[in-house]
Coordinates of C-alpha atoms and ligand atoms in Angstrom, one line a residue:
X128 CA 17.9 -15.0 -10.0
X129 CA 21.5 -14.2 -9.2
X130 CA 22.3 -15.0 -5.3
X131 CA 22.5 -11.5 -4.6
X132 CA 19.2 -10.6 -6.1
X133 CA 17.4 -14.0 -4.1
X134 CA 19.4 -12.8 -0.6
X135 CA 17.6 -9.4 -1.0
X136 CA 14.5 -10.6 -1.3
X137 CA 14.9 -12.4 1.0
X138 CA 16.0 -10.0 3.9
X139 CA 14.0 -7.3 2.1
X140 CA 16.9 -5.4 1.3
X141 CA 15.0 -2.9 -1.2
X142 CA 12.4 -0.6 0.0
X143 CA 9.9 0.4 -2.5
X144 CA 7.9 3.3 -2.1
X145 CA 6.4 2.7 -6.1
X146 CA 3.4 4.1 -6.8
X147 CA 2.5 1.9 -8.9
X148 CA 3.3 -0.6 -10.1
X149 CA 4.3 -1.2 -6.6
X150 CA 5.0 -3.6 -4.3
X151 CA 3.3 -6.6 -3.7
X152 CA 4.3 -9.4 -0.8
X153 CA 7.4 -11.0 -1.4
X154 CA 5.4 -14.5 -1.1
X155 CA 2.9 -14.1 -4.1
X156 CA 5.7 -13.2 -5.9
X157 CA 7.3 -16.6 -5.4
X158 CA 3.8 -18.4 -5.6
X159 CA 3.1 -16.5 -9.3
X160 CA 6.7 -17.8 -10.0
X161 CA 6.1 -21.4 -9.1
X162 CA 3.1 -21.3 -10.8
X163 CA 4.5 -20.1 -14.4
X164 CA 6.7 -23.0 -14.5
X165 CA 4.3 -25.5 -12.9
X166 CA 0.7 -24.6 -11.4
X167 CA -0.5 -27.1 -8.7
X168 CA 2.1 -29.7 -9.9
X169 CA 0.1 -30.3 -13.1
X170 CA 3.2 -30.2 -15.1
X171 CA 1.5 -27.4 -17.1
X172 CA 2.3 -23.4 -16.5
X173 CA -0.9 -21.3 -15.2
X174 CA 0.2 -19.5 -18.8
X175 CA -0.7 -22.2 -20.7
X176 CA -4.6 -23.8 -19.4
X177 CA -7.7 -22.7 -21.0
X178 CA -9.6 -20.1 -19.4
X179 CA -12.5 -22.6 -19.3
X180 CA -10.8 -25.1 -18.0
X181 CA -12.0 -26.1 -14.1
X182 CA -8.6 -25.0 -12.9
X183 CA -8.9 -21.9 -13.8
X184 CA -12.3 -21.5 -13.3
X185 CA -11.3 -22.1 -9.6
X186 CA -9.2 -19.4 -9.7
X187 CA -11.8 -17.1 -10.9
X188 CA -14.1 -18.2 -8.0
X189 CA -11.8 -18.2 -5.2
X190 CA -10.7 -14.6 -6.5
X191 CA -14.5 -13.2 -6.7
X192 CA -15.5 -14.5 -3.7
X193 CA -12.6 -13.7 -1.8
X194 CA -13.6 -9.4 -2.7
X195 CA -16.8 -10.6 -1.5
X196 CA -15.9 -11.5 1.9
X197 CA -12.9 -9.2 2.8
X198 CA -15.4 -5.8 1.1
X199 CA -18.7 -7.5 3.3
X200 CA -20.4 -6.8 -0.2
X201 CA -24.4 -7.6 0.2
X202 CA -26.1 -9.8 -2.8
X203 CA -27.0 -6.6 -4.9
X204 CA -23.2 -6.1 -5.4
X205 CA -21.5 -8.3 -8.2
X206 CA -17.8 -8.6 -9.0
X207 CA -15.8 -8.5 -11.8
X208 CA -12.2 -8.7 -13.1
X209 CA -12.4 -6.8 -16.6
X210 CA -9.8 -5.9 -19.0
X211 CA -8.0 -2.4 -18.9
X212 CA -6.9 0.0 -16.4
X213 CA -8.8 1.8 -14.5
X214 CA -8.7 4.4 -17.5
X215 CA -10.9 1.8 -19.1
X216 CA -13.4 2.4 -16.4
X217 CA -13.5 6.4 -17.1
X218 CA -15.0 5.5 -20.1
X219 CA -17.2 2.1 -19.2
X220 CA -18.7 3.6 -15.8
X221 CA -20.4 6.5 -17.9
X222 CA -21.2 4.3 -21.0
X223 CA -23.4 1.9 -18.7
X224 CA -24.7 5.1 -16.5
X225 CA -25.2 7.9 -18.1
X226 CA -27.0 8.7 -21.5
X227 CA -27.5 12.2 -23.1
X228 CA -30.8 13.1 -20.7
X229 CA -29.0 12.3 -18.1
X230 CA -26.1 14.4 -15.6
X231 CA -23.3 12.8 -13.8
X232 CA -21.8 15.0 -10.7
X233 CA -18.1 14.0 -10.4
X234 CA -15.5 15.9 -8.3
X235 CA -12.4 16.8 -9.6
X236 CA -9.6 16.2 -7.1
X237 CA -6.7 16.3 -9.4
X238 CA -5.6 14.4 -12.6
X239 CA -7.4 11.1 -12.1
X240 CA -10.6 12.8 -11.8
X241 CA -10.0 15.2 -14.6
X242 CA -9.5 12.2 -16.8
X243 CA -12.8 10.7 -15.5
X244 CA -14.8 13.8 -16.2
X245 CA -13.5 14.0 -19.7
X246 CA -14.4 10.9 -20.5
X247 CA -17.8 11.2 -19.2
X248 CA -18.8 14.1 -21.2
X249 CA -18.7 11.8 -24.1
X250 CA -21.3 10.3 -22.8
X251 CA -23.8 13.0 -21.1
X252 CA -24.2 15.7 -18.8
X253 CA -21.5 16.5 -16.4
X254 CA -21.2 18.6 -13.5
X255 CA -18.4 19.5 -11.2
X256 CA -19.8 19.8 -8.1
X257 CA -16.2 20.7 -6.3
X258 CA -12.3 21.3 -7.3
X259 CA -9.2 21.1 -5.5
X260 CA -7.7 23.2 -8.1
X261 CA -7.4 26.3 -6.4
X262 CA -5.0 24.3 -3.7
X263 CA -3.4 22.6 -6.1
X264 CA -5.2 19.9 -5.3
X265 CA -3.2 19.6 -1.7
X266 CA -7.3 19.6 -0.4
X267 CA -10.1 17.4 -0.4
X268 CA -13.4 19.8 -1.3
X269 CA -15.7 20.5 1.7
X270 CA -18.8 22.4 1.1
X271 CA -20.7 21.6 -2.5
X272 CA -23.6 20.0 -3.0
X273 CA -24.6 17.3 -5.4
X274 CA -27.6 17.5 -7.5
X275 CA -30.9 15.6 -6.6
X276 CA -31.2 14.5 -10.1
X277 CA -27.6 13.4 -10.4
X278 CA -27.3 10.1 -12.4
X279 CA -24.0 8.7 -10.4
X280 CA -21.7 10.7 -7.9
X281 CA -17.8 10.5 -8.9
X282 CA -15.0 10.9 -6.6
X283 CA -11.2 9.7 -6.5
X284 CA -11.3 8.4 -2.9
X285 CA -7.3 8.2 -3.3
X286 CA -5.2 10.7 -5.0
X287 CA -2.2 8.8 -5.9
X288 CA -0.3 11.8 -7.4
X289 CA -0.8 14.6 -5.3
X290 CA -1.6 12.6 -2.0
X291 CA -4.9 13.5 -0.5
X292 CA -7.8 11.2 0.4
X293 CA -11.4 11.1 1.2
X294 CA -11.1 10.3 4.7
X295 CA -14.8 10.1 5.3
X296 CA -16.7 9.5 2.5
X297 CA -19.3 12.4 1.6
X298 CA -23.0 10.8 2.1
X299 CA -25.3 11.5 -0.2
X300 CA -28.6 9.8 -1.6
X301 CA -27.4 9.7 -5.4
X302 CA -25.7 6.4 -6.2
X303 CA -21.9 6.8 -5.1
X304 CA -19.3 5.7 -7.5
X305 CA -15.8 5.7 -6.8
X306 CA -12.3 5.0 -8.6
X307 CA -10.1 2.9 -5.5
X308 CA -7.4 2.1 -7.6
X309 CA -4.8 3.2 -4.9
X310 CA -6.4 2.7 -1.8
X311 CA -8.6 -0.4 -2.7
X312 CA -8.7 -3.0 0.5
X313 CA -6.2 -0.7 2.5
X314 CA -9.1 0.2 4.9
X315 CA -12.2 -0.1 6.4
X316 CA -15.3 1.5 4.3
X317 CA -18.6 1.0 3.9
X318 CA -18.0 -0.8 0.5
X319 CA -22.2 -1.4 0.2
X320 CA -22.4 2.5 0.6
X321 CA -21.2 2.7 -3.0
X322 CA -23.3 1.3 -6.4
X323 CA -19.8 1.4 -8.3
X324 CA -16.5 0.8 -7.1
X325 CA -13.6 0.3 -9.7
X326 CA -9.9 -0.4 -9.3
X327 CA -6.9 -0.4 -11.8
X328 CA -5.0 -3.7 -9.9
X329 CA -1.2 -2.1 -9.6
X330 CA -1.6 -0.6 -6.8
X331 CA -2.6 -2.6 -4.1
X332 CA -3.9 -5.8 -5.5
X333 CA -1.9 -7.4 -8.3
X334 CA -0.1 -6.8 -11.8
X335 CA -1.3 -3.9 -14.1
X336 CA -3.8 -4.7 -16.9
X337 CA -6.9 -6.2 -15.1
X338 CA -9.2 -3.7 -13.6
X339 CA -11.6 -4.9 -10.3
X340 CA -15.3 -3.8 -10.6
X341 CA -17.9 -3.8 -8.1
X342 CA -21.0 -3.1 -8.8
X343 CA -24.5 -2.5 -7.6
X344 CA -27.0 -4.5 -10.4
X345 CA -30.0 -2.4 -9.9
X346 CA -27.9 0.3 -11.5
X347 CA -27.7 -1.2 -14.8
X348 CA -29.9 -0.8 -17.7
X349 CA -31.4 2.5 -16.7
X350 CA -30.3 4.3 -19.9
X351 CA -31.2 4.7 -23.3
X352 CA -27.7 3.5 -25.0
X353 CA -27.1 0.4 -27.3
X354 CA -23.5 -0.6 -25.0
X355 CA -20.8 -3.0 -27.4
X356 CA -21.3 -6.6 -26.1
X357 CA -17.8 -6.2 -24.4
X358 CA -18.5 -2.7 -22.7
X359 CA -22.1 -3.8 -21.1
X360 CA -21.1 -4.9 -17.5
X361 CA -24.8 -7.3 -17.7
X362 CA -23.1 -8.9 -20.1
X363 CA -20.1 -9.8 -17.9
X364 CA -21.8 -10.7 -14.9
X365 CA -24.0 -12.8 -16.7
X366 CA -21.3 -14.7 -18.1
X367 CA -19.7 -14.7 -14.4
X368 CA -16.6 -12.7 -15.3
X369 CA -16.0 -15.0 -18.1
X370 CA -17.6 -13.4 -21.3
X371 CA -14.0 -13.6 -23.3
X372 CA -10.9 -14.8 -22.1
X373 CA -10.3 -13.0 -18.9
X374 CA -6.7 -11.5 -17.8
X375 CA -5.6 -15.0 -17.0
X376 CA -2.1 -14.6 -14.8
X377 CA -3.2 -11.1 -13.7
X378 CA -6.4 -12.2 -12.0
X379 CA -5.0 -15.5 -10.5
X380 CA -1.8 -12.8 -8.8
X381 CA -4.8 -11.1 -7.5
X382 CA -5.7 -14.2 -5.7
X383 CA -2.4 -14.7 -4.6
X384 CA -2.9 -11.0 -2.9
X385 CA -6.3 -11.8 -1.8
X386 CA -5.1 -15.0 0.2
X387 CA -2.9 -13.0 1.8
X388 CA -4.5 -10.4 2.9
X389 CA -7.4 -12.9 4.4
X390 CA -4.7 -14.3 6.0
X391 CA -3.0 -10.6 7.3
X392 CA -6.3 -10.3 9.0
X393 CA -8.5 -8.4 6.3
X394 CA -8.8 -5.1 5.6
X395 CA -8.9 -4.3 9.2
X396 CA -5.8 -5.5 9.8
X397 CA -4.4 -3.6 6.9
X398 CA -5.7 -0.4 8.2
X399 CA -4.3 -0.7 11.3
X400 CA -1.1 -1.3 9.4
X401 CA -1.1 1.4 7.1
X402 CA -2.5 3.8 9.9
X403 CA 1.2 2.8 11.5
X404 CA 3.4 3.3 8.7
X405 CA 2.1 6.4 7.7
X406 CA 1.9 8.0 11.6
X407 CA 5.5 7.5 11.7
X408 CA 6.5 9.1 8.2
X409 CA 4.4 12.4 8.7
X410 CA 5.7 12.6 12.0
X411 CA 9.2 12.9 10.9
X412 CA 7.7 14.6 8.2
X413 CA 6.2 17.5 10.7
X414 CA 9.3 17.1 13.5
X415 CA 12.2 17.2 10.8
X416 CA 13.1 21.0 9.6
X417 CA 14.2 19.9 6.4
X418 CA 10.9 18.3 4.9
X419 CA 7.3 19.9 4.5
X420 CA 4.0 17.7 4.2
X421 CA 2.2 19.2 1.1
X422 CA -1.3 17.9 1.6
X423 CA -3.9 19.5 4.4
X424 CA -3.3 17.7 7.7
X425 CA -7.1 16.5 7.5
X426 CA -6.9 15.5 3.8
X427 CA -3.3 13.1 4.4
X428 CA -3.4 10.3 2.1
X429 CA -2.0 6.8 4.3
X430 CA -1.1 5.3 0.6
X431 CA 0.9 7.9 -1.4
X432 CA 2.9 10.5 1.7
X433 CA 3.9 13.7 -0.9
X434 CA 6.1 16.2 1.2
X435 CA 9.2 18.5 -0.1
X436 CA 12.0 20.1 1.2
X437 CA 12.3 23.4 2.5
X438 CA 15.4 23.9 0.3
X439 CA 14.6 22.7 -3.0
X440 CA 18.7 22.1 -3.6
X441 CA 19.4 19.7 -1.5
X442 CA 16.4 17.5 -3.2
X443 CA 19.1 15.5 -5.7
X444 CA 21.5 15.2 -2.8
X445 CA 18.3 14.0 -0.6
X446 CA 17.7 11.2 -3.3
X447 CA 21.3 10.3 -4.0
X448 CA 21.4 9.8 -0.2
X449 CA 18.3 7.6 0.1
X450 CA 19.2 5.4 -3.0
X451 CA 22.3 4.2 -0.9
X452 CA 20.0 3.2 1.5
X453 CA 18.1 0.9 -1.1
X454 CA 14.9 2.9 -1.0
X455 CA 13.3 3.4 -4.5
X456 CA 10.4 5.4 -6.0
X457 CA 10.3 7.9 -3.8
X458 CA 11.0 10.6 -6.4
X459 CA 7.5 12.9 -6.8
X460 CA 5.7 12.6 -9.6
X461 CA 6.3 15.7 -12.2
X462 CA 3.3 17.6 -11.6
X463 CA 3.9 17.5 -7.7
X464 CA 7.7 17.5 -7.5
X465 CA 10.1 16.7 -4.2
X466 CA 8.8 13.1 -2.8
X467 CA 6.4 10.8 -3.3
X468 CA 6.4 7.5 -0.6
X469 CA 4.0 5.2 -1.4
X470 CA 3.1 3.0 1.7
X471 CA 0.7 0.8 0.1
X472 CA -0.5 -3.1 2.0
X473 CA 2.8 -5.0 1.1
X474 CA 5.1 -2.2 1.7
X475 CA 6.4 -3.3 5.7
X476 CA 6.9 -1.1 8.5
X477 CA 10.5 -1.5 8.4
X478 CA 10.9 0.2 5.1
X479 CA 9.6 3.1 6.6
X480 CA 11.6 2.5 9.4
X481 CA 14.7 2.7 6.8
X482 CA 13.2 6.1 5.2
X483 CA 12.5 7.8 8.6
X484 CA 15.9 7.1 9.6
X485 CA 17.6 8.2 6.6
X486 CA 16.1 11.6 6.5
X487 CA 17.0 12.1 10.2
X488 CA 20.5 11.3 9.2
X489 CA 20.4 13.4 6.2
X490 CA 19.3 16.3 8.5
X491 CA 22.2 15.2 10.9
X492 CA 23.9 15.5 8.5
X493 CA 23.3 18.9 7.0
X494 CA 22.9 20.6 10.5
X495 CA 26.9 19.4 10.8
X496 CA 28.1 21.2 7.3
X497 CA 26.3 24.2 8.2
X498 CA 28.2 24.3 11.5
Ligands
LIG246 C1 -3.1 4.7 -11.4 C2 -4.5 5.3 -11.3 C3 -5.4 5.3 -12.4 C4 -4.9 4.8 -13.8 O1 -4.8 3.5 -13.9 P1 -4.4 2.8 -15.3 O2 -4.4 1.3 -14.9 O3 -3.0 3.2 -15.6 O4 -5.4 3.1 -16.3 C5 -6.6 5.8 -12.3 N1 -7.0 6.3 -11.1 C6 -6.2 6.3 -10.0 C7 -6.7 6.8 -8.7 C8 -4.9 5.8 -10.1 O5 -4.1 5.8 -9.0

């Protein structure tokens, strides 16, 4: 690391809004560094110990139990770290739920859940029971109703793209499944509520590649599928997370994240945070007359803030502007457009700080050249 690159990490000089991969706390970076070059003073890297070694299977432990405590997950739920992104689980979740005499009811609240849904036809019946599509996906569907005969329930309880989340979670008595990747231990839910939670890790929890599943075990082996040895979650929890060799660095990162956020105070304490963080940005958001909020006020994701400005040409100039300032990631993704801040755990409440101010100073600003 070059001397300018340690001093801003350590003053936090770069804000970034990433929406994944994204930020993580500055210490498990340093902890994941220390422990490539020499894990627990062992003189060996974490890179380089078998997977069945009791180091690492101390890692794998910790990491399990840790979801276990911060989620208050009762004995029916197991965990798992799997391979793959939570793409993987578009596939897996239908291939260990859902067989041809069976119908899944998902919800299709933008791209995430369109991907879900495609996958799941391979695999049976599938009914969309709701769309945002007709809002562009800028709100969460109200008023459907799921079948009584439904398989699994399917929803996105974060859009990451177009920023809009569940903010209460719709009860029903079919088994509740739900992809978290980008708002996974970032607040308080009834985690026991759902039979299936995944999460892709990049978000909020660790390095891409290893995917968190939680599942209920009475849902398994209630179809009529033969599942490949590597797909069938039984398999997995049998084999405590261990059936192959696991995403070795990925999962022990996690566990890094997972220590710290026990130590934060839990996903309590993260809410409260993120509740914050994202206050303040839609409030400049709303009071400053150069930016518009995209998503219904009642749907407002507190991970991914999406928002434009009321004069599409200034947007470059708006960037520009902000990049000066050391925030990154904040461009919108392509399907959205304008800006994209993603506020996830690490991210502090300075760096929003840094953002609000800049585009209150950009609106200074522009009020003075129109003058
Ligand atoms: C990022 C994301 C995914 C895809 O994750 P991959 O790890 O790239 O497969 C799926 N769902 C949601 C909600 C996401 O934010």
């Amino acid at each position: 690391m070059t001397d300018q690159a340690a001093a801003n990490v350590q003053t936090n000089l770069v804000h970034n809004f990433n929406a994944g991969p994204s930020i993580l706390p500055q210490e498990v970076f340093r902890q994941a560094s220390e422990a490539v070059l020499n894990y627990n003073n062992s003189g060996l890297s974490i890179l380089e110990i078998g997977h069945r070694t009791a180091t690492f299977q101390a890692v794998m432990d910790e990491a399990r139990a840790l979801v276990r405590e911060l989620m208050q997950l009762d004995d029916d739920h197991e965990v798992l770290f799997l391979h793959g992104g939570a793409s993987t689980q578009f596939m897996q979740v239908p291939m260990n739920l859902l067989d041809e005499k069976k119908t899944a009811a998902y919800a299709d609240t933008g791209v995430w859940g369109i991907k879900a849904i495609k996958e799941a036809r391979l695999f049976g019946k599938v009914e969309v029971v709701c769309t945002g599509k007709e809002s562009n996906y800028t709100v969460i569907p109200k008023d459907f109703a799921v079948p009584n005969e439904a398989a699994y329930f399917h929803i996105t309880t974060n859009n990451t793209i177009y920023g809009s989340q569940w903010q209460k979670i719709p009860k029903t008595s079919i088994p509740l499944v739900g992809d978290m990747s980008s708002d996974i231990f970032s607040r308080e839910l009834d985690f026991n509520a759902f039979s299936l939670i995944y999460a892709g890790a990049q978000k909020n929890m660790g390095p891409a590649g290893v995917n968190l599943l939680v599942v209920d075990k009475n849902m398994l082996g209630r179809i009529n599928r033969n599942i490949p040895t590597i797909m069938d979650y039984r398999n997995h929890i049998k084999e405590g997370s261990m059936l192959n060799t696991p995403p070795v660095f990925a999962i022990y990162v996690c566990l890094l994240t997972l220590r710290w956020l026990k130590e934060q105070g839990g996903v309590a304490a993260m809410e409260k945070r993120n509740i914050t963080k994202a206050d303040l940005l839609y409030a400049e958001i709303d009071r400053n007359p150069l930016f518009t909020g995209t998503v219904a006020r009642e749907d407002r994701s507190k991970m991914n803030v999406c928002f434009v400005m009321n004069t599409p040409a200034l947007e470059d100039s708006f960037l520009a502007f902000t990049k000066e300032r050391n925030i990154i990631g904040i461009k919108g993704h392509r399907l959205v457009g304008g800006f994209r801040a993603s506020l996830y755990n690490a991210l502090p409440l300075s760096s929003v700080e840094v953002l609000v101010e800049a585009m209150q100073d950009f609106a200074r600003l522009h009020a003075q050249q129109n003058n």
